[in-house]
PDB file of C-alpha atoms in Angstrom:
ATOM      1  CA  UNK B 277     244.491  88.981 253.675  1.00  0.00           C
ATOM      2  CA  UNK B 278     247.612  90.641 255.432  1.00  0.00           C
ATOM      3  CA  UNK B 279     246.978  90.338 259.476  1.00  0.00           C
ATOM      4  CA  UNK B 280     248.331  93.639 260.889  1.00  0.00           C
ATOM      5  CA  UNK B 281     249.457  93.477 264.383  1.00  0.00           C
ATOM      6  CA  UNK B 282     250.156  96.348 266.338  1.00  0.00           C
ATOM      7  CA  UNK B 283     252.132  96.149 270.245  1.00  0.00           C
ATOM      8  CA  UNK B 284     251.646  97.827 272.408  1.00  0.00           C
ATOM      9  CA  UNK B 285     248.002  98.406 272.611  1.00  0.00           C
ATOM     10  CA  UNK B 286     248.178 101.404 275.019  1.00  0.00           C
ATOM     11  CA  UNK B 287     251.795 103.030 275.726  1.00  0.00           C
ATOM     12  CA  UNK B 288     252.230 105.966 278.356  1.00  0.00           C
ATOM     13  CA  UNK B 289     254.710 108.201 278.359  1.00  0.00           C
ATOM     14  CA  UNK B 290     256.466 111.352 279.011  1.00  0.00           C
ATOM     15  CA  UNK B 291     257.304 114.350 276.701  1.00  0.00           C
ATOM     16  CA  UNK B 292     260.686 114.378 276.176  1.00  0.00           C
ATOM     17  CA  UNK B 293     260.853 110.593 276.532  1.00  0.00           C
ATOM     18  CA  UNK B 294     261.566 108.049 273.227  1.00  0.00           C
ATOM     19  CA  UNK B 295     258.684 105.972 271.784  1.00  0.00           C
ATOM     20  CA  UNK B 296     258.758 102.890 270.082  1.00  0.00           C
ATOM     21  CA  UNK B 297     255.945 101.128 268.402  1.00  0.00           C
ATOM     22  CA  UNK B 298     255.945  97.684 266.499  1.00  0.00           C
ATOM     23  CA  UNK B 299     253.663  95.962 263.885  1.00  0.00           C
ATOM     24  CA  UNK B 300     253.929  92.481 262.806  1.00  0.00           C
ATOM     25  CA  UNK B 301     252.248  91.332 259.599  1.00  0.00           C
ATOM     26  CA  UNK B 302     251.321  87.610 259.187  1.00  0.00           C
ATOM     27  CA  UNK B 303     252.844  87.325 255.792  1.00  0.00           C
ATOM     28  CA  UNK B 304     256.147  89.725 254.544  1.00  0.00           C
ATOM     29  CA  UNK B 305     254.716  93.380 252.970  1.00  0.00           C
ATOM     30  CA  UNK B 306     256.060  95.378 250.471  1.00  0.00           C
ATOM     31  CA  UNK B 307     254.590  98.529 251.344  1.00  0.00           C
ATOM     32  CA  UNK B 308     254.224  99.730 254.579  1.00  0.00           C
ATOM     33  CA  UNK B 309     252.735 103.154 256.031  1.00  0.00           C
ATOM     34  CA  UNK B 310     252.556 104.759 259.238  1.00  0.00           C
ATOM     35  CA  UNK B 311     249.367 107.227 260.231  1.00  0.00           C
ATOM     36  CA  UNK B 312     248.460 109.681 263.310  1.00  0.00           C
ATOM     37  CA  UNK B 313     245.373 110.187 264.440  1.00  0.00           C
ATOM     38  CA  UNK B 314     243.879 112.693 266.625  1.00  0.00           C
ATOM     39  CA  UNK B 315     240.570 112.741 268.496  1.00  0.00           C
ATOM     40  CA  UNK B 316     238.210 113.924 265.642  1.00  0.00           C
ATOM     41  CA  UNK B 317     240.266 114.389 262.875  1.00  0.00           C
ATOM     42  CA  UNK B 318     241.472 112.349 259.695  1.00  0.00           C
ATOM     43  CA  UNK B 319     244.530 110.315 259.919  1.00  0.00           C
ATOM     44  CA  UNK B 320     247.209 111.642 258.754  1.00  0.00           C
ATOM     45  CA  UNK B 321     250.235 109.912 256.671  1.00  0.00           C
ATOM     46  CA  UNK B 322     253.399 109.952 258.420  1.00  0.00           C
ATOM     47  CA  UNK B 323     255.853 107.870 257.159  1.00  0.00           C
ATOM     48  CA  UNK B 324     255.614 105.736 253.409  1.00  0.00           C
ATOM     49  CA  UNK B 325     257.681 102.957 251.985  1.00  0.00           C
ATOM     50  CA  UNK B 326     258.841 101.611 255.358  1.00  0.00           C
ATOM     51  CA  UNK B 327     260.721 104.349 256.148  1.00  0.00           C
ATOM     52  CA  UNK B 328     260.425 107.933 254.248  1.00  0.00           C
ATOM     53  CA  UNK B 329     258.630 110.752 255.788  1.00  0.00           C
ATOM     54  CA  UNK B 330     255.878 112.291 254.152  1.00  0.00           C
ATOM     55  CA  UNK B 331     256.204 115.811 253.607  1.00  0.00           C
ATOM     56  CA  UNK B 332     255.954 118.122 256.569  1.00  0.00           C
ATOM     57  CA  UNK B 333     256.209 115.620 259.069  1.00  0.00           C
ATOM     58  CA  UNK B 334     259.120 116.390 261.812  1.00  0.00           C
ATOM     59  CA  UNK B 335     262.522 114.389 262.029  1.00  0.00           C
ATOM     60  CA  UNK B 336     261.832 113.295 265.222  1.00  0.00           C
ATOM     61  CA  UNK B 337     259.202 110.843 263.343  1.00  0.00           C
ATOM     62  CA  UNK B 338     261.272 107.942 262.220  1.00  0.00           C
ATOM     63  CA  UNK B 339     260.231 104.399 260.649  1.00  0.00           C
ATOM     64  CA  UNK B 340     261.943 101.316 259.994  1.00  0.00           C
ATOM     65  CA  UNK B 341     261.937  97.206 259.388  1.00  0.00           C
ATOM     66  CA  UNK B 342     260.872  95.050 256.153  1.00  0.00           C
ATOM     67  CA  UNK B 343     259.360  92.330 255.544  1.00  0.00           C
ATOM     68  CA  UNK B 344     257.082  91.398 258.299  1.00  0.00           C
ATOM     69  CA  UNK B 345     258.526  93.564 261.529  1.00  0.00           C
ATOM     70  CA  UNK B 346     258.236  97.325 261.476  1.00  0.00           C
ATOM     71  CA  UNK B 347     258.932  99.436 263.843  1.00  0.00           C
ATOM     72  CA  UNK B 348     257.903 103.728 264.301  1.00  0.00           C
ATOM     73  CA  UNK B 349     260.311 105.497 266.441  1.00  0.00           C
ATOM     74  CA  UNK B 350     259.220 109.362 268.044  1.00  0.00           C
ATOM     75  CA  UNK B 351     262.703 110.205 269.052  1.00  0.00           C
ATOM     76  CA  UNK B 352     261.249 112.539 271.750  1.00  0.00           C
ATOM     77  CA  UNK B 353     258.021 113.393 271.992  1.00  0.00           C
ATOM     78  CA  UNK B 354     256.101 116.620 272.243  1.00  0.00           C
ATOM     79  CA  UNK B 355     252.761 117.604 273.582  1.00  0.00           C
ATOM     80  CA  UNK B 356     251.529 117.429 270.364  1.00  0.00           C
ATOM     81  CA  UNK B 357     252.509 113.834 269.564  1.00  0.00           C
ATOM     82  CA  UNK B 358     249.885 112.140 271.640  1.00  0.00           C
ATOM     83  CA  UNK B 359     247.298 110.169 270.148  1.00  0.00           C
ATOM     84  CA  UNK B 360     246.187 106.957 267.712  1.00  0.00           C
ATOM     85  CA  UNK B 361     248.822 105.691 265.687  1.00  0.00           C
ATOM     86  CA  UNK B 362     248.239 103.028 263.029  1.00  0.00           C
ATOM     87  CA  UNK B 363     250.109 100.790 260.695  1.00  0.00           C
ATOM     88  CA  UNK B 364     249.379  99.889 257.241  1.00  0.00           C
ATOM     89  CA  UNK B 365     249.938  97.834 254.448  1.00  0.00           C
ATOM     90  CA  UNK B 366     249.123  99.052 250.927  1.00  0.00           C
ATOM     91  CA  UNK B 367     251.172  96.173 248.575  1.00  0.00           C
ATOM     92  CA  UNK B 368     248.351  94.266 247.839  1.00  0.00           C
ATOM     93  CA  UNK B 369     244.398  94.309 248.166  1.00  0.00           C
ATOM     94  CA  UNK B 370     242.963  93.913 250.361  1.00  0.00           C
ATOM     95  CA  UNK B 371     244.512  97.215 251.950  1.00  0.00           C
ATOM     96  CA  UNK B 372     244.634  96.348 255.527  1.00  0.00           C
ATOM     97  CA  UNK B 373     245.159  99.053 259.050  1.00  0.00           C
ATOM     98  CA  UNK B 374     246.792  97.262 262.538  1.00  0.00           C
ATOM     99  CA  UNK B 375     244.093  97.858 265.120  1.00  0.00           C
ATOM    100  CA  UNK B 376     246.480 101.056 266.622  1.00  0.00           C
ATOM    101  CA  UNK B 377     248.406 101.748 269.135  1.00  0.00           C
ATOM    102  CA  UNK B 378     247.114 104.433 271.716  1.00  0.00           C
ATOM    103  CA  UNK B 379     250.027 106.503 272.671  1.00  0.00           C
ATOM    104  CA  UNK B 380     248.778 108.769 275.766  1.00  0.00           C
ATOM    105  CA  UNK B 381     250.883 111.276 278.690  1.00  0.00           C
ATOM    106  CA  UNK B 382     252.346 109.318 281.677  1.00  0.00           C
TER     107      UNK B 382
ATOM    108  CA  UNK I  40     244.046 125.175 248.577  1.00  0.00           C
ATOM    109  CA  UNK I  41     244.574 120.956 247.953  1.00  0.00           C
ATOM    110  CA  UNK I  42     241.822 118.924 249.661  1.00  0.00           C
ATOM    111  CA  UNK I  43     239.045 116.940 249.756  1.00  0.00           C
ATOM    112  CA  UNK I  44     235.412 116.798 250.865  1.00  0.00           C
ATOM    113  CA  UNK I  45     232.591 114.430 251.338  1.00  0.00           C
ATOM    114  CA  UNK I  46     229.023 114.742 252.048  1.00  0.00           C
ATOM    115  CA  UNK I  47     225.983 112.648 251.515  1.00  0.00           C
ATOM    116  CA  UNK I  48     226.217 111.190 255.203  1.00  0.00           C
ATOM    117  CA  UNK I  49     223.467 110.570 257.613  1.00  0.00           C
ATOM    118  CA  UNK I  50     221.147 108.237 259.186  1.00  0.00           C
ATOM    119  CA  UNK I  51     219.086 105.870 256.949  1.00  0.00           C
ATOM    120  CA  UNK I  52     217.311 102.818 258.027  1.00  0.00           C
ATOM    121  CA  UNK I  53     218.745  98.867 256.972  1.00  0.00           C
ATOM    122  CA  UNK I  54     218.432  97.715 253.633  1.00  0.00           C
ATOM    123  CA  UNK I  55     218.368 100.968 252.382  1.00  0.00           C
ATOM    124  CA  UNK I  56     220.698 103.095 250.119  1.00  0.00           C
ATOM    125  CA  UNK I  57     222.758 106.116 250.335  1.00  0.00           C
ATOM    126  CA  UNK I  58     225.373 107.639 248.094  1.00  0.00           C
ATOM    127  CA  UNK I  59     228.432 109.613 249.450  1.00  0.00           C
ATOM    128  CA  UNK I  60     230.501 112.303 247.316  1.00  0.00           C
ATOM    129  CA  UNK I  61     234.045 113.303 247.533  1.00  0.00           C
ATOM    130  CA  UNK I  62     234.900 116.443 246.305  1.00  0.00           C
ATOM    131  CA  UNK I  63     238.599 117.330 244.845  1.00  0.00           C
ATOM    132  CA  UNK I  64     240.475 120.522 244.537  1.00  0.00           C
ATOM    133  CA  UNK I  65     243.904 121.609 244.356  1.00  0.00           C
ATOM    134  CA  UNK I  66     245.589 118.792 242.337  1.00  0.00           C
ATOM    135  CA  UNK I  67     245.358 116.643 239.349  1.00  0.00           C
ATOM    136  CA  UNK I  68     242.305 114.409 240.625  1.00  0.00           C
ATOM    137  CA  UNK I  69     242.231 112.505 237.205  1.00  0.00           C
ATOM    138  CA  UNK I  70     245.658 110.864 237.685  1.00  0.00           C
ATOM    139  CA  UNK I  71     245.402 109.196 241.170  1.00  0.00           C
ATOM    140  CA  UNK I  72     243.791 106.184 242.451  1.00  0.00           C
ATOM    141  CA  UNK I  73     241.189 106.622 244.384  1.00  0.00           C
ATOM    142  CA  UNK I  74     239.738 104.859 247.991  1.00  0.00           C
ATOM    143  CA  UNK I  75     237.058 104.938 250.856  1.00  0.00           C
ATOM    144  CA  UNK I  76     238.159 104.008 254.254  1.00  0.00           C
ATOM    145  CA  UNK I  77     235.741 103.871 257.417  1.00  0.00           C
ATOM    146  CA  UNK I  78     236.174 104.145 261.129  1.00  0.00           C
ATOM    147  CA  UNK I  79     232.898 102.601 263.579  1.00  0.00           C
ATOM    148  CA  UNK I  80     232.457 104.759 266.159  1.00  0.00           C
ATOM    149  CA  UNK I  81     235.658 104.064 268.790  1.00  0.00           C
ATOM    150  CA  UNK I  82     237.470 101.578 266.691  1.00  0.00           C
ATOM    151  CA  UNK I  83     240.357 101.614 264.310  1.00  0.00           C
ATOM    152  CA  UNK I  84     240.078 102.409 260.319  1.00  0.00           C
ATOM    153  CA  UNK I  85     239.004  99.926 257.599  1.00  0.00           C
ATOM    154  CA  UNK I  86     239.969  99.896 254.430  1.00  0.00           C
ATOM    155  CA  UNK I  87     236.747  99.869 252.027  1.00  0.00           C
ATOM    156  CA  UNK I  88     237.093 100.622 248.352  1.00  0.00           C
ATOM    157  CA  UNK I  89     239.601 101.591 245.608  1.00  0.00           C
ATOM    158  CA  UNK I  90     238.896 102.837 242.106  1.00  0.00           C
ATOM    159  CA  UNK I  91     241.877 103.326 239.592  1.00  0.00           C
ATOM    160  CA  UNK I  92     242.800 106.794 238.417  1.00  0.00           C
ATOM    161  CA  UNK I  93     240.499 106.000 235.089  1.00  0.00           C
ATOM    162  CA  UNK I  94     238.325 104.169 236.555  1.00  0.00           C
ATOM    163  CA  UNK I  95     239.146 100.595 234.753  1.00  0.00           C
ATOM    164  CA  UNK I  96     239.604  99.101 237.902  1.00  0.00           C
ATOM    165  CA  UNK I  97     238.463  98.720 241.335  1.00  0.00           C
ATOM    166  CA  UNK I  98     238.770  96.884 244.301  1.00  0.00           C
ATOM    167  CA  UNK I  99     236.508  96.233 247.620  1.00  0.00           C
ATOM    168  CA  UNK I 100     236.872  94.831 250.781  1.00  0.00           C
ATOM    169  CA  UNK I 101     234.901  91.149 250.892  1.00  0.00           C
ATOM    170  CA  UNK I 102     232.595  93.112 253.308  1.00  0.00           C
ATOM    171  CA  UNK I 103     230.965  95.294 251.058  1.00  0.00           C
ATOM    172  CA  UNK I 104     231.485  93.559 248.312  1.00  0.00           C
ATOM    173  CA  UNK I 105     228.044  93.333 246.361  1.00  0.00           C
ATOM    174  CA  UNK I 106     226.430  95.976 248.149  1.00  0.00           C
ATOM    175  CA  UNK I 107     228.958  99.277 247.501  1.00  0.00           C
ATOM    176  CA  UNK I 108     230.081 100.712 244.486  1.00  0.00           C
ATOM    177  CA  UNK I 109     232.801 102.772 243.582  1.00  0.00           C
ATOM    178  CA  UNK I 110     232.849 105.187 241.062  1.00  0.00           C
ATOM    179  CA  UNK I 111     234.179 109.094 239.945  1.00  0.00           C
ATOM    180  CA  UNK I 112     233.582 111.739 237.201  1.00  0.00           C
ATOM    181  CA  UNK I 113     236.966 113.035 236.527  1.00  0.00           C
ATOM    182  CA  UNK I 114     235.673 116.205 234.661  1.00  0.00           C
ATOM    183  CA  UNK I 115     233.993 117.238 237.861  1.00  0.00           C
ATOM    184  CA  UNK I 116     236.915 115.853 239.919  1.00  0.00           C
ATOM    185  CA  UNK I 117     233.947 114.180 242.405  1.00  0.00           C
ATOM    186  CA  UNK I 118     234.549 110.545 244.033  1.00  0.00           C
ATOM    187  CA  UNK I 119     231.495 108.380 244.960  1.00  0.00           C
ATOM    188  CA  UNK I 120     230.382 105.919 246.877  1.00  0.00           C
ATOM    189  CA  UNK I 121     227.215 104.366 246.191  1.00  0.00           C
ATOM    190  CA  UNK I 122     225.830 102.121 249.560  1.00  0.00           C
ATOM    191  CA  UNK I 123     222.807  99.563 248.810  1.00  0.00           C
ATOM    192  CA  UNK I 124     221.618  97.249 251.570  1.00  0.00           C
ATOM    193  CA  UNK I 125     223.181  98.848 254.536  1.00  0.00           C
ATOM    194  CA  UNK I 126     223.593  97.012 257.925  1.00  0.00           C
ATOM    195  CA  UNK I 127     224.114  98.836 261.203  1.00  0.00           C
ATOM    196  CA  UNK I 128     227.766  97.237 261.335  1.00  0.00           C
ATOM    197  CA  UNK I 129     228.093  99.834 257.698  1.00  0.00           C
ATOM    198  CA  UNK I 130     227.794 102.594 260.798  1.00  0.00           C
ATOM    199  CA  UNK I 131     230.667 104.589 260.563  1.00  0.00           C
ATOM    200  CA  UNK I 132     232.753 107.883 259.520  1.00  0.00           C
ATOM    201  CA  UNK I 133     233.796 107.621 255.625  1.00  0.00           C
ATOM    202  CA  UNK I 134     236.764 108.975 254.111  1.00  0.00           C
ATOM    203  CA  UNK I 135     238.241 109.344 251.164  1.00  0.00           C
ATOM    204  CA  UNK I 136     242.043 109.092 250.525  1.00  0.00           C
ATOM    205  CA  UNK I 137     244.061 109.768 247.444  1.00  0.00           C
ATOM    206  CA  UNK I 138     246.245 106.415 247.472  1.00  0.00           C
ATOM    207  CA  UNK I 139     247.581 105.152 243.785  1.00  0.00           C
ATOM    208  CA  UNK I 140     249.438 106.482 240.453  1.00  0.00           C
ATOM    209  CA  UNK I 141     250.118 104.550 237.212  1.00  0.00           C
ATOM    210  CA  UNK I 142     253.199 104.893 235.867  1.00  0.00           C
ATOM    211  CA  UNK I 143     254.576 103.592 232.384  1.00  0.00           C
ATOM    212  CA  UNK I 144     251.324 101.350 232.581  1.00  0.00           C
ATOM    213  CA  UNK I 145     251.653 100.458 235.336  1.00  0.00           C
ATOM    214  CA  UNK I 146     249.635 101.467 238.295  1.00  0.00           C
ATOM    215  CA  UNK I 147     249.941 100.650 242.309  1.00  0.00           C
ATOM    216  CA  UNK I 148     248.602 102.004 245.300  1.00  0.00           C
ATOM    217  CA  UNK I 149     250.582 104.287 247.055  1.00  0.00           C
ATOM    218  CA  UNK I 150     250.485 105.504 250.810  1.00  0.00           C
ATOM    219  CA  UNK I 151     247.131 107.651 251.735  1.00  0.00           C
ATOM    220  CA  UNK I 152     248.851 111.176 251.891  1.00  0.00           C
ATOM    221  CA  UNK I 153     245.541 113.226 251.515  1.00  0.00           C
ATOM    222  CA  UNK I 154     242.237 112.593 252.999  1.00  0.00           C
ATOM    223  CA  UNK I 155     238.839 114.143 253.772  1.00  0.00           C
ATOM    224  CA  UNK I 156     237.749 115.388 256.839  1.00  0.00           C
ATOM    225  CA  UNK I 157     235.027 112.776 257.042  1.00  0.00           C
ATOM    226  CA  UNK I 158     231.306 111.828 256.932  1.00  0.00           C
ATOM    227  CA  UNK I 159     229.332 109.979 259.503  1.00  0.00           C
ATOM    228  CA  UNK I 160     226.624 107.702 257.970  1.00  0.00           C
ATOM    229  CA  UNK I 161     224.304 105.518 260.753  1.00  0.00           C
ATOM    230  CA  UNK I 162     222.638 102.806 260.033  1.00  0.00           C
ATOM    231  CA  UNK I 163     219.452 102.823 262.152  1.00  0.00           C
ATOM    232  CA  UNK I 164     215.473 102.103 262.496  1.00  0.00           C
TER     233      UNK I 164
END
């Protein structure tokens, strides 16, 4: 099984600032896949294949890395951008999530 | 309108069953892959289940392995998931996510870029 692991566990910020959130997987992936989450609601896809954004999601919303460092980059974040962000790995079963990253106003 | 919804959740007591339904609209249910992911109440989401787009495969976390089954009815574009000897740790929201194609023969699983809004099934005496 692929170990996800996601850094930081909590990160507080600003609107306006930059975020930058990393996952590590314990072996090299070949297909990664960012999420949002939101108190209540279903995850939703943000970026696929490491680095493509799924559709509707804003430019500010930016992934990168291969193998086994990725990295999700919120060039400056809005109200609206605050909340549960996970990593995933869907290249082989089983399917595995990092435990998130909690991204919450400064 | 594309989407999908589940139902079937609860509470039902250990050891017992209970079967949840996903409902598609909206898009061609018949040609994706199929899963079930769950989320305990406060902690992160976990993968569960996959089913293939025609249902000749499937796949299952080693945690319910045994004791869930996938399955779907592509006619009536419905995805299921059949729980048997549930265990309070099975005591989360379940969701379904369309997550795989096939392609020349060959299928993958792909990103989850559509899922339900959720059902909350607890495990309880």
């Amino acid at each position: 099984e692929i170990v996800l692991t996601q850094s930081p566990g909590t990160l507080s910020l600003s609107p306006g600032e930059r975020a930058t959130l990393s996952c590590r997987a314990s072996q090299s992936v070949s297909n990664f896949a960012w999420y949002q989450q939101k108190p209540g609601q279903a995850p939703r896809l943000l970026i696929y294949g490491a680095s493509s954004r799924a559709t509707g999601i804003p430019d500010r919303f930016s992934g990168s890395g291969s193998g086994t460092d990725f990295t999700l980059t919120i060039s400056r974040l809005e109200p609206e951008d605050f909340a549960v962000y996970y990593c995933q790995q869907y290249g082989r079963s089983p399917i595995t999530f990092g435990q998130g990253t909690r991204l919450q106003i400064k | 309108q594309v989407q999908l919804v589940e139902s079937g959740g609860g509470v039902v007591q250990p050891g017992r069953s209970l079967r949840l339904s996903c409902a598609a609209s909206g898009f061609s249910f018949s040609t994706y892959g199929m899963h079930w992911v769950r989320q305990a109440p406060g902690k992160g989401l976990e993968w569960v289940t996959f089913i293939r787009s025609d249902g000749s495969r499937k796949y299952s976390a080693d945690s319910v392995e045994g004791r869930f089954n996938i399955s779907r009815d592509n006619s009536n574009k419905t995805l299921y998931l059949q729980m048997s000897s549930l265990r309070a740790e099975d005591t989360a929201v379940y969701y379904c996510a369309r997550g795989g194609r096939c392609r020349d023969n060959i299928c993958f699983f792909d990103a989850f870029d559509l899922w339900g809004q959720g059902t909350m099934v607890t495990v309880s005496s």
